[in-house]
PDB file of C-alpha atoms (C1' of nucleotides) in Angstrom:
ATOM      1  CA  UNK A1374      44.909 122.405 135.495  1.00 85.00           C
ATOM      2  CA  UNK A1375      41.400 121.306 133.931  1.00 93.00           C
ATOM      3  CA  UNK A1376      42.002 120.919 130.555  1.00 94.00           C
ATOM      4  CA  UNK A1377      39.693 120.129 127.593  1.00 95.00           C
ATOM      5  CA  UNK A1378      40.291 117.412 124.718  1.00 95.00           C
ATOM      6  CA  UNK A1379      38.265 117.256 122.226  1.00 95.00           C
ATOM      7  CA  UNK A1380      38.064 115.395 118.948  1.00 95.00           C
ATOM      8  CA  UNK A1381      36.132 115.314 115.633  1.00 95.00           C
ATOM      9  CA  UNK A1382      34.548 112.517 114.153  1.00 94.00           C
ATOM     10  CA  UNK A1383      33.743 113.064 110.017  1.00 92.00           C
ATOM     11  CA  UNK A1384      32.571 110.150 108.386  1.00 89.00           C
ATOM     12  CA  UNK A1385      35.849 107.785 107.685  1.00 83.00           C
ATOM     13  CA  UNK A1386      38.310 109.753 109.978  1.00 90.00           C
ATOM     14  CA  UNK A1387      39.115 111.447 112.941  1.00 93.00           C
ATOM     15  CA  UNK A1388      40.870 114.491 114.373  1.00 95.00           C
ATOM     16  CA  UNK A1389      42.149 114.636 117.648  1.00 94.00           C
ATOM     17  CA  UNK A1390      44.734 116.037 119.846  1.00 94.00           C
ATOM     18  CA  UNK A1391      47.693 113.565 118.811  1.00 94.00           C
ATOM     19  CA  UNK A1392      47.167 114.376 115.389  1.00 95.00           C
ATOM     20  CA  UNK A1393      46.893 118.091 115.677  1.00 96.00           C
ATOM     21  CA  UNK A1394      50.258 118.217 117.972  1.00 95.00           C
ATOM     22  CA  UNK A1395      51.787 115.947 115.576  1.00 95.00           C
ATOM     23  CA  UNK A1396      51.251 119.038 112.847  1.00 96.00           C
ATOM     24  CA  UNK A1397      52.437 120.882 114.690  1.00 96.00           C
ATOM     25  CA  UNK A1398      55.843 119.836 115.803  1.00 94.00           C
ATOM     26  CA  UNK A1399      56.204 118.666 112.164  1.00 95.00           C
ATOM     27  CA  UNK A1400      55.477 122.636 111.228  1.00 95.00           C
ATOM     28  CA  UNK A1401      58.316 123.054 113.928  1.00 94.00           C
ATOM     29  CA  UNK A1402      60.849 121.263 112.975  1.00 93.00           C
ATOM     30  CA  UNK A1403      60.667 119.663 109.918  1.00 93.00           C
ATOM     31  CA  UNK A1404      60.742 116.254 110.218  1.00 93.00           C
ATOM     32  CA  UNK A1405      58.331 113.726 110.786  1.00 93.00           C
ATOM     33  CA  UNK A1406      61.059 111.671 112.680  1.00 91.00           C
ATOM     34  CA  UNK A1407      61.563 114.155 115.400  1.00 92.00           C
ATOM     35  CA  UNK A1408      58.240 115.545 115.753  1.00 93.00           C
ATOM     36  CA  UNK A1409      57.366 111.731 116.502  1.00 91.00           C
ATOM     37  CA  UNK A1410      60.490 111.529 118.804  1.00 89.00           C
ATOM     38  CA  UNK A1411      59.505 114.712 120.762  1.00 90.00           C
ATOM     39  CA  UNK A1412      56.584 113.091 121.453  1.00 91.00           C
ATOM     40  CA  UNK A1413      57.711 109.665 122.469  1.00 89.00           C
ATOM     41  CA  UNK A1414      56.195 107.653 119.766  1.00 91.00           C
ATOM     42  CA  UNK A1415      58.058 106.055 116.925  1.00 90.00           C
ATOM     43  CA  UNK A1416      58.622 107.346 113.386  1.00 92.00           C
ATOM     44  CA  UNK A1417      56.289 104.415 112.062  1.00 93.00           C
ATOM     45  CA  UNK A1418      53.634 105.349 114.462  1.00 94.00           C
ATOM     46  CA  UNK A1419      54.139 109.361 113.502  1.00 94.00           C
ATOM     47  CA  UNK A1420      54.287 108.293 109.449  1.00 95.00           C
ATOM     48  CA  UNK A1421      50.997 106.240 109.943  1.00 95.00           C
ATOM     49  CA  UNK A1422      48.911 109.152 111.304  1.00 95.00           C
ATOM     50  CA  UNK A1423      50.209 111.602 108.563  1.00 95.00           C
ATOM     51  CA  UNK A1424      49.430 108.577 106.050  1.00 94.00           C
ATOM     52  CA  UNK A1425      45.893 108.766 107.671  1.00 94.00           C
ATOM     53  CA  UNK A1426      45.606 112.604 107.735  1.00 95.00           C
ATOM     54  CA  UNK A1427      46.966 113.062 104.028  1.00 95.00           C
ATOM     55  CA  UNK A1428      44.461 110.441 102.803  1.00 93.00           C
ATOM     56  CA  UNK A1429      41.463 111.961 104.514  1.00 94.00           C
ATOM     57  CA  UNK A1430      42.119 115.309 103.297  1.00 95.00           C
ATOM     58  CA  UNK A1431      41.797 116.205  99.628  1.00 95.00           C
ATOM     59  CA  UNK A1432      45.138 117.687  99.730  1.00 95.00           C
ATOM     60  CA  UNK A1433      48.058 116.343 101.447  1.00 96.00           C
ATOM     61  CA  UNK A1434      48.616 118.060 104.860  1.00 97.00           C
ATOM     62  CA  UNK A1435      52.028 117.293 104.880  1.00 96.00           C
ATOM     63  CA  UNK A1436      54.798 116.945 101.853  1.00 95.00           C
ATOM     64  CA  UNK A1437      57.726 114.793 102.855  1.00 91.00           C
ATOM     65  CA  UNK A1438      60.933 114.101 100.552  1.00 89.00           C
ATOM     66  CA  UNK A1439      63.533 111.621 100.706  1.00 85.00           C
ATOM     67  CA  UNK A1440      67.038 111.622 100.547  1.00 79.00           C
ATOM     68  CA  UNK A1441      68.789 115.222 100.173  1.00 76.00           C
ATOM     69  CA  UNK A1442      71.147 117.248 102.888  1.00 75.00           C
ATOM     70  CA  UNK A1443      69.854 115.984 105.935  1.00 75.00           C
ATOM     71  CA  UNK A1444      68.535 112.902 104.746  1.00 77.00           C
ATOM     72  CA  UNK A1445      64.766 114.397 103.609  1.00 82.00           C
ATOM     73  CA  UNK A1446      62.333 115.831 105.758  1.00 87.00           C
ATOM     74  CA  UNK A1447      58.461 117.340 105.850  1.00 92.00           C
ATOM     75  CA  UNK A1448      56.867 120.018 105.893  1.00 94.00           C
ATOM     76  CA  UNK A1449      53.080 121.051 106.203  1.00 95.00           C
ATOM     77  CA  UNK A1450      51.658 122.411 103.218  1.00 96.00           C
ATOM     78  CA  UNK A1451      48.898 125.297 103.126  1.00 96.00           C
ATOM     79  CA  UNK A1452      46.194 122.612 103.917  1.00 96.00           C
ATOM     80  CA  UNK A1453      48.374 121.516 107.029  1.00 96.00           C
ATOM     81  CA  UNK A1454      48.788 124.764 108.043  1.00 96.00           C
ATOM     82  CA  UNK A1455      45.030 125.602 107.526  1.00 97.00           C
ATOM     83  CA  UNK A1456      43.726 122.401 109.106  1.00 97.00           C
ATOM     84  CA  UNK A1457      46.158 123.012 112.284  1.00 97.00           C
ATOM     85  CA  UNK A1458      44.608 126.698 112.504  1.00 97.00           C
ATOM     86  CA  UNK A1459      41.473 125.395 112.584  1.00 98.00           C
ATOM     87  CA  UNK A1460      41.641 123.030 115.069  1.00 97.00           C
ATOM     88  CA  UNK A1461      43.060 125.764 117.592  1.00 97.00           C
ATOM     89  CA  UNK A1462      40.679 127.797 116.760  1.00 98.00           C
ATOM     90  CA  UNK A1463      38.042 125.061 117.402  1.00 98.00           C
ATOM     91  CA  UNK A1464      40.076 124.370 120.472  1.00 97.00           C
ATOM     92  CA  UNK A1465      40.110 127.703 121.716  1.00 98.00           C
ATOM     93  CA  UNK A1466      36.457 128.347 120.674  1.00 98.00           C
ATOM     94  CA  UNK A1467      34.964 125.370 122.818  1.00 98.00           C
ATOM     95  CA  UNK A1468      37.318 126.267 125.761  1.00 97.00           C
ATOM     96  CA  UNK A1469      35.828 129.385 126.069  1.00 98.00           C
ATOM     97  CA  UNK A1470      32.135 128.720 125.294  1.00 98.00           C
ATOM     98  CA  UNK A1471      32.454 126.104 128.122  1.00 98.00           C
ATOM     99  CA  UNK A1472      34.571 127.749 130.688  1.00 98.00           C
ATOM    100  CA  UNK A1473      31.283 128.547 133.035  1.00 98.00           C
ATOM    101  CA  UNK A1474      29.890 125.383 132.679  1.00 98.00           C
ATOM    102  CA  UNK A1475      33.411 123.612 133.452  1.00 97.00           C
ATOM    103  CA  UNK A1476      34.137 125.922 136.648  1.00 97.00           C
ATOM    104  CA  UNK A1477      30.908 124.273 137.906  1.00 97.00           C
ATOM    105  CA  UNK A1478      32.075 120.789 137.369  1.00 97.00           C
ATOM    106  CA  UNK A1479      35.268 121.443 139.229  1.00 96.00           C
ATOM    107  CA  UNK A1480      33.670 123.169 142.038  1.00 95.00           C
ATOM    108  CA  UNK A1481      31.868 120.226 142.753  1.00 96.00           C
ATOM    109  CA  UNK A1482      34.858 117.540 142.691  1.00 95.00           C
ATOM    110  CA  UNK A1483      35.960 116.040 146.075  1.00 90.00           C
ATOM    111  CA  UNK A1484      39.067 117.280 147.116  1.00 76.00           C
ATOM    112  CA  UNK A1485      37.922 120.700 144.757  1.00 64.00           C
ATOM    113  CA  UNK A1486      37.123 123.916 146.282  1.00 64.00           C
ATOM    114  CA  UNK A1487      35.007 125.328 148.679  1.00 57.00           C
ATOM    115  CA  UNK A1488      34.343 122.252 150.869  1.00 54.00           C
ATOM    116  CA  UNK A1489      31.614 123.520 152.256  1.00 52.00           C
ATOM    117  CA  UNK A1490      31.159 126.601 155.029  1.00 57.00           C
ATOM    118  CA  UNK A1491      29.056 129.897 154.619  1.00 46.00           C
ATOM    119  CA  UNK A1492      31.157 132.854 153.531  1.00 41.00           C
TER     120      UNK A1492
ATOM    121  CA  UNK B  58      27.160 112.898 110.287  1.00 84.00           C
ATOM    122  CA  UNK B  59      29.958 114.824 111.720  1.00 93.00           C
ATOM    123  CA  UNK B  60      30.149 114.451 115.722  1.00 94.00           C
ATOM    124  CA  UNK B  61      32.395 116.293 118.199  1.00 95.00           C
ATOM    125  CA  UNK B  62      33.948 114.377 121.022  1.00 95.00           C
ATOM    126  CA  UNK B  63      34.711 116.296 124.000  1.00 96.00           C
ATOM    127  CA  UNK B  64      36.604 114.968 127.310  1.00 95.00           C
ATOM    128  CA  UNK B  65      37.125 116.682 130.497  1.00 95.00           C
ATOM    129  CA  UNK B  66      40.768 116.018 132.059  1.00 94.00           C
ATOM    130  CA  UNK B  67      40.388 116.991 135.519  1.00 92.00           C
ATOM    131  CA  UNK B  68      43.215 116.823 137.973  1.00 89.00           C
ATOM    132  CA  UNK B  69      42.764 113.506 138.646  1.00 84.00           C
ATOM    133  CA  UNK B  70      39.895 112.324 137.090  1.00 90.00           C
ATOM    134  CA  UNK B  71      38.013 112.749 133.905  1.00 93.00           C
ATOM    135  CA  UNK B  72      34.454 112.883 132.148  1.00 95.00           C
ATOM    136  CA  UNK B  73      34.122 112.087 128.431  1.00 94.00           C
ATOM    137  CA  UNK B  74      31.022 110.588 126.316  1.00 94.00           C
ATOM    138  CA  UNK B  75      31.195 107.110 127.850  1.00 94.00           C
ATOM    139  CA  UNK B  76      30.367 108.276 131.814  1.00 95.00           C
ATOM    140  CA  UNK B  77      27.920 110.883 130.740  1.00 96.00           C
ATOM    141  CA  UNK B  78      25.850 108.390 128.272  1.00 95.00           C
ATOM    142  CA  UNK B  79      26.015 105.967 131.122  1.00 96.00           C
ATOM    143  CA  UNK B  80      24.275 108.375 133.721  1.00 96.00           C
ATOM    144  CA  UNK B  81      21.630 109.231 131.230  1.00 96.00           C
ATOM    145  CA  UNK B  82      20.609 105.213 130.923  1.00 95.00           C
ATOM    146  CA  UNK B  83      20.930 104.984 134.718  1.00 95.00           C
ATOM    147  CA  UNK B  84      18.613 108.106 135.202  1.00 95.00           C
ATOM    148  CA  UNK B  85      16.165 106.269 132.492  1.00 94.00           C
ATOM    149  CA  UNK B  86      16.611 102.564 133.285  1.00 93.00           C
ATOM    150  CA  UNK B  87      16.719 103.035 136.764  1.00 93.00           C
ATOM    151  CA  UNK B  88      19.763 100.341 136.854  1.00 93.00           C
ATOM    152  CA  UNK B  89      23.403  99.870 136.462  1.00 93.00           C
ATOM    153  CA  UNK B  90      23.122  96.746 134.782  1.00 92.00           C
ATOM    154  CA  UNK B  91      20.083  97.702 132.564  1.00 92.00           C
ATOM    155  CA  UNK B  92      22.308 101.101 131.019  1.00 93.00           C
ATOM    156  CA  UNK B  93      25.281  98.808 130.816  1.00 92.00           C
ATOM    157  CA  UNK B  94      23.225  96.249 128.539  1.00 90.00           C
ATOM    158  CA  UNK B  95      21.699  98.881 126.662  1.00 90.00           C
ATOM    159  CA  UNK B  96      25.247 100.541 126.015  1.00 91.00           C
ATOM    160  CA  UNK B  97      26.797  96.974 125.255  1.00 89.00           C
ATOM    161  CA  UNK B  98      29.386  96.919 128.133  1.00 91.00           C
ATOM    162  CA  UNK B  99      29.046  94.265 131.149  1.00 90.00           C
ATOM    163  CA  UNK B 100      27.487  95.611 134.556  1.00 92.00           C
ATOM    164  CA  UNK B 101      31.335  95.267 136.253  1.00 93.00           C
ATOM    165  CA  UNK B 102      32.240  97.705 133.553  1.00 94.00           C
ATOM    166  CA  UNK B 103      29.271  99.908 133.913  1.00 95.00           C
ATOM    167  CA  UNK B 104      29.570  99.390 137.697  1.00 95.00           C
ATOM    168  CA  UNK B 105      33.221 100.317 137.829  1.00 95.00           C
ATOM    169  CA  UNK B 106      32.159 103.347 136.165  1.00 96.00           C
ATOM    170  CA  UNK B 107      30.015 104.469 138.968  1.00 96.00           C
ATOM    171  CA  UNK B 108      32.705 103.538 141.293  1.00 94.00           C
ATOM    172  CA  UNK B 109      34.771 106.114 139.274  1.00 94.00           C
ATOM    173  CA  UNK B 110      32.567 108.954 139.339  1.00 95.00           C
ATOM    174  CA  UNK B 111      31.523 108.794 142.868  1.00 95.00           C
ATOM    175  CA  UNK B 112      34.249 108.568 144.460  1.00 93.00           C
ATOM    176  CA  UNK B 113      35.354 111.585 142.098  1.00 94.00           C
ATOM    177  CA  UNK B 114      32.530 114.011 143.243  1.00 95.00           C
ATOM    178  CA  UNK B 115      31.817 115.473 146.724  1.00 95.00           C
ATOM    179  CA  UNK B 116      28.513 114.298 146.556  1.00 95.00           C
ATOM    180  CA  UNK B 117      28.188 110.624 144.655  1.00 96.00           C
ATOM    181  CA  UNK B 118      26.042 110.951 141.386  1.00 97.00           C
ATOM    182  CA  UNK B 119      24.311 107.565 141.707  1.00 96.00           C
ATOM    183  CA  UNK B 120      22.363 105.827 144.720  1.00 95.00           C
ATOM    184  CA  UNK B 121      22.258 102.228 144.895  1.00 91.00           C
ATOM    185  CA  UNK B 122      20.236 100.112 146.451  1.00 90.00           C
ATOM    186  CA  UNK B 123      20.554  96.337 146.880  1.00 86.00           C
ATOM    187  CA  UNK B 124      17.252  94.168 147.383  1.00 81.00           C
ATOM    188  CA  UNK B 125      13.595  94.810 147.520  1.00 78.00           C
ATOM    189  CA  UNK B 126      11.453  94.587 145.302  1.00 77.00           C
ATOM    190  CA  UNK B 127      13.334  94.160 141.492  1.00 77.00           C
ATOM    191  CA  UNK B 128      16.119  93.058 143.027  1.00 79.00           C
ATOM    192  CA  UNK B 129      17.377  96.848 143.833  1.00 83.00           C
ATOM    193  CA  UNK B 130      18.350  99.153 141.362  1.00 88.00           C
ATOM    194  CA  UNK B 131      19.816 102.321 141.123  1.00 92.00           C
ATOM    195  CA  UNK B 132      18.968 106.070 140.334  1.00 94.00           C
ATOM    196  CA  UNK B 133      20.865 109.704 139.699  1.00 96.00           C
ATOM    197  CA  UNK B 134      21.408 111.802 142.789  1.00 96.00           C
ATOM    198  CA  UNK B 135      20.925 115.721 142.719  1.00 96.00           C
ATOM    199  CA  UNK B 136      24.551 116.105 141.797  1.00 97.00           C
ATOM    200  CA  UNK B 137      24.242 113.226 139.452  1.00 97.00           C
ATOM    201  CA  UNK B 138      21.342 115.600 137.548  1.00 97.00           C
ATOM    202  CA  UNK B 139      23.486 118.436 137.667  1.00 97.00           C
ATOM    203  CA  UNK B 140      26.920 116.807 136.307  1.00 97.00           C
ATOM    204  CA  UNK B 141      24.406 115.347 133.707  1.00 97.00           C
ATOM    205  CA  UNK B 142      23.149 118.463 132.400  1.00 97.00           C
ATOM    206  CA  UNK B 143      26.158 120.269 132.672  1.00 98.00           C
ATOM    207  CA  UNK B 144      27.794 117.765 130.681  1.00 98.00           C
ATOM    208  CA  UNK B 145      24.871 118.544 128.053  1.00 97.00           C
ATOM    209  CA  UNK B 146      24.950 122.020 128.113  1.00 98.00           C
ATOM    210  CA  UNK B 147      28.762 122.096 127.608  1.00 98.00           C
ATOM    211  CA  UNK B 148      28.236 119.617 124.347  1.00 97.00           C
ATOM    212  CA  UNK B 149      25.779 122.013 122.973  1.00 98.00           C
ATOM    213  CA  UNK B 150      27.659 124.742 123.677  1.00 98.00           C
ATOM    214  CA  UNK B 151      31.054 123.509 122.202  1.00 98.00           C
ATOM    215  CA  UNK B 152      29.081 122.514 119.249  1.00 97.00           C
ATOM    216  CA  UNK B 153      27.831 125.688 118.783  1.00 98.00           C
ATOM    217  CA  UNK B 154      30.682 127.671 118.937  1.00 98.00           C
ATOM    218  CA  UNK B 155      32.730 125.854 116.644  1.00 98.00           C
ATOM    219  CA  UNK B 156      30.270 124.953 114.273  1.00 97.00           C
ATOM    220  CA  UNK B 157      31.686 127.172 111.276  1.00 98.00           C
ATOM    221  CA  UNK B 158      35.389 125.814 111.458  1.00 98.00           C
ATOM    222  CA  UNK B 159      34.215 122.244 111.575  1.00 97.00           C
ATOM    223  CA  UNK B 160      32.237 123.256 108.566  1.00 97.00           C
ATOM    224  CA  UNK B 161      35.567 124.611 107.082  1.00 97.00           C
ATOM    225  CA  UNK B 162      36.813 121.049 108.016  1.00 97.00           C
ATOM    226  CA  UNK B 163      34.823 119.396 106.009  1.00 96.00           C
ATOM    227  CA  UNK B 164      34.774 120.767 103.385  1.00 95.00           C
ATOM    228  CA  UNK B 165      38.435 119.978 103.084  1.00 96.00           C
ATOM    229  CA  UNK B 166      38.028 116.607 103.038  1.00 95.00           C
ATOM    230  CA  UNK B 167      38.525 113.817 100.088  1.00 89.00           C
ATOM    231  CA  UNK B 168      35.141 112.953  98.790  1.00 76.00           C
ATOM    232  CA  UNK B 169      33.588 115.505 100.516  1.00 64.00           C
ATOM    233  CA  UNK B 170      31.197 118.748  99.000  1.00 63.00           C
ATOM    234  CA  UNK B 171      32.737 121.094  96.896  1.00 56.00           C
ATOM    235  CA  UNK B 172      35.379 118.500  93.827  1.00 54.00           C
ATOM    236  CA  UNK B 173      36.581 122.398  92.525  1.00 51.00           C
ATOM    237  CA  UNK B 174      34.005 123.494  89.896  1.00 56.00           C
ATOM    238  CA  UNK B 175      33.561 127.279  89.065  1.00 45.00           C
ATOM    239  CA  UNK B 176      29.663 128.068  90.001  1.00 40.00           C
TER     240      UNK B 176
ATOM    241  C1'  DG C 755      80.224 105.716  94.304  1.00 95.62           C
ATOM    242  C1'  DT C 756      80.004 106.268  99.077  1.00 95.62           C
ATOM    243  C1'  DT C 757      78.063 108.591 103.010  1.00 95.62           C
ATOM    244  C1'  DA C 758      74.378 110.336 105.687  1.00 95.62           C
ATOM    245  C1'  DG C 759      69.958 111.022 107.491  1.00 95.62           C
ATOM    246  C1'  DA C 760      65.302 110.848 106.887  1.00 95.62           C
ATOM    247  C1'  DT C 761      61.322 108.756 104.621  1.00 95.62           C
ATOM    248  C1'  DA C 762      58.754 104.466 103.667  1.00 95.62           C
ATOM    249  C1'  DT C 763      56.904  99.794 104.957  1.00 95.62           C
ATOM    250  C1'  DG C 764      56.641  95.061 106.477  1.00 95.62           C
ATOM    251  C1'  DT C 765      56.767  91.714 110.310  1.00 95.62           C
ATOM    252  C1'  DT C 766      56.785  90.123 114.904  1.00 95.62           C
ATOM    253  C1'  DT C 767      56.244  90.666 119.713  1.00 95.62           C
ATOM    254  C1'  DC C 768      53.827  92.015 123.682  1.00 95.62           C
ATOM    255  C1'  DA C 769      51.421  94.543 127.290  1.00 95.62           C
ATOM    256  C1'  DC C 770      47.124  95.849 128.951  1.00 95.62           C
ATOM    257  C1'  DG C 771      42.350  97.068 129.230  1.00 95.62           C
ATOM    258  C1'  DG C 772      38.248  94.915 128.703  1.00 95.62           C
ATOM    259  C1'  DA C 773      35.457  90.467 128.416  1.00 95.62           C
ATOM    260  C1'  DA C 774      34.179  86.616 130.473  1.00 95.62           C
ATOM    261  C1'  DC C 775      33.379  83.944 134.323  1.00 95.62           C
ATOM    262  C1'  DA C 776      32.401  83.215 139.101  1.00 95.62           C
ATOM    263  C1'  DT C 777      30.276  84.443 143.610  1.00 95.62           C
ATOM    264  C1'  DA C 778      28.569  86.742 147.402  1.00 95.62           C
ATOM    265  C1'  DT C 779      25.121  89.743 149.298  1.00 95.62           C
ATOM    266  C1'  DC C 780      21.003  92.261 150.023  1.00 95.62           C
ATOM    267  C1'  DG C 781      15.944  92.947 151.018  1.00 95.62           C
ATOM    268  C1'  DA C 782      10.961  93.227 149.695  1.00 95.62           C
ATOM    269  C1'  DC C 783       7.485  90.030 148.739  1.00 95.62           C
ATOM    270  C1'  DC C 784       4.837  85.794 148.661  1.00 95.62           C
TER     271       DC C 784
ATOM    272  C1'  DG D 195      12.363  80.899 154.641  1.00 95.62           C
ATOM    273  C1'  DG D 196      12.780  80.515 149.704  1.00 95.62           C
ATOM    274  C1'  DT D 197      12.766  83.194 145.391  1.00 95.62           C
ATOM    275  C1'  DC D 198      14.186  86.813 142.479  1.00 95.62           C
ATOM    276  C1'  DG D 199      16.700  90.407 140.341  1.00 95.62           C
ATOM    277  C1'  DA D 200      19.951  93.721 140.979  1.00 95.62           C
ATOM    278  C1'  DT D 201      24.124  95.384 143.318  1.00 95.62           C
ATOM    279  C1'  DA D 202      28.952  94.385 144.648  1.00 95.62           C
ATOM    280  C1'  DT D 203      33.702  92.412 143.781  1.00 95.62           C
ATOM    281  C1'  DG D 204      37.279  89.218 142.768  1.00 95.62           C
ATOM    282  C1'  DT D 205      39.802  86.418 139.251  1.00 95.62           C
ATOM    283  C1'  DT D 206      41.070  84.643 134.926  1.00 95.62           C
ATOM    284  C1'  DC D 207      41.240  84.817 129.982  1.00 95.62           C
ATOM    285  C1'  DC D 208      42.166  86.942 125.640  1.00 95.62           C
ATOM    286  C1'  DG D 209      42.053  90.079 121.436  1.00 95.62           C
ATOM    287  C1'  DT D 210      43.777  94.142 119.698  1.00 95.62           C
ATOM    288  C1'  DG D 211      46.459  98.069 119.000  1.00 95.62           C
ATOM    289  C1'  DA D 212      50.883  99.850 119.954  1.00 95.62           C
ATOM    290  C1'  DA D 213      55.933  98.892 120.476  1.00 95.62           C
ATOM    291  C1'  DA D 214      59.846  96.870 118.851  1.00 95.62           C
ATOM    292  C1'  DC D 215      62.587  95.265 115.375  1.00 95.62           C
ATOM    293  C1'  DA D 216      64.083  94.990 110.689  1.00 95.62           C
ATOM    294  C1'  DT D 217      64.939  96.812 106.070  1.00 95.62           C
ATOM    295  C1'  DA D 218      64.588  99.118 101.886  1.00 95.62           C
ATOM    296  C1'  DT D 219      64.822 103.436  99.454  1.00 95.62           C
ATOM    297  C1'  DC D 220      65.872 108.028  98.105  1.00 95.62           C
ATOM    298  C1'  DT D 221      68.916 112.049  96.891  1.00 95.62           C
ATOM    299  C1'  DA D 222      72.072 115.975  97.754  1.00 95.62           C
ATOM    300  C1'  DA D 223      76.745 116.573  98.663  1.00 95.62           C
ATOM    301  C1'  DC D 224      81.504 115.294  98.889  1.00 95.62           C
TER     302       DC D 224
END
DNA sequence: GTTAGATATGTTTCACGGAACATATCGACC
DNA sequence: GGTCGATATGTTCCGTGAAACATATCTAAC
């Protein structure tokens, strides 16, 4: 239902949600091509934001080849896996830390629960 | 230096950075138009904001008032308070909790601390 | 040396959200 | 009753970021 997005600004780049799932459907099946296709963006939208990613980072988060049986394909290295872990776990982290807080919010949308009688 | 972002998807509406700045300069300014200027966005923008989040809540966050003396102006309801500082309180709290992997984040990154050197 | 499939980039087109512009309205105060 | 400053809304204009389109390149395998 509710859900939480949340993304981190460092100094000359940014990690958010498309990135992170981008990781991970790379992680899941290899290819920057059909991670991008599963999720409805082109391949030279998905190449730009591992361009970004492997720029920002000291190491490359993902290592691609060209050419081979299949044609080439990626995968994420130890930083990519590491940086992907993270962010769940920063995901997961706020989401819980915040869960209170964002049960009051909802509680007090129109339409939300409660509407009102004395139980 | 580093910032967190965090946006609330509700089911059908949503609270991010830009609403909740904009009811803290209403709740200081005292107008829609004045926390628009301040925040560089035009007062149909700001206004179309407001429109947004009080139709979203039970209760609207912001009372208007057209006229008198000033021309009108507007203010932060009870609810408008309470989405405010709930808004707050989950920043702080995110931030909190996920302090140490962002940390971990950064520290990964190109031109960041650390270059590899054996201290 | 041809095929295949994916990476790697450049260029052009285009939709859409916001900016800009334009008005109408309200009410206390003088 | 005219002025003022802010709210309230509609309409048009336009820049920017994504989509679409177009290629070039690479290498394992046959």
């Amino acid at each position: 239902m509710t859900t939480l997005k949340l993304r981190i600004l460092f100094d000359d780049a940014m990690l958010g949600p498309g990135k992170a799932q981008l990781l991970a459907r790379i992680r899941d099946t290899g290819s920057i091509s059909a991670a991008g296709r599963e999720m409805g963006m082109s391949y030279k939208r998905a190449w730009l934001l591992v361009e970004e990613m492997n720029s920002a980072f000291r190491d490359p988060l993902v290592a691609s080849a060209r050419g081979g049986p299949g044609g080439g394909g990626a995968r994420l290295t130890e930083a990519g896996e590491a940086v992907l872990s993270l962010y769940a776990e920063i995901l997961d982290r706020a989401r819980r830390a915040t869960a209170d807080q964002i049960a009051l919010l909802e509680a007090m949308l129109r339409g939300g629960p409660d509407m009102s009688e004395g139980k």
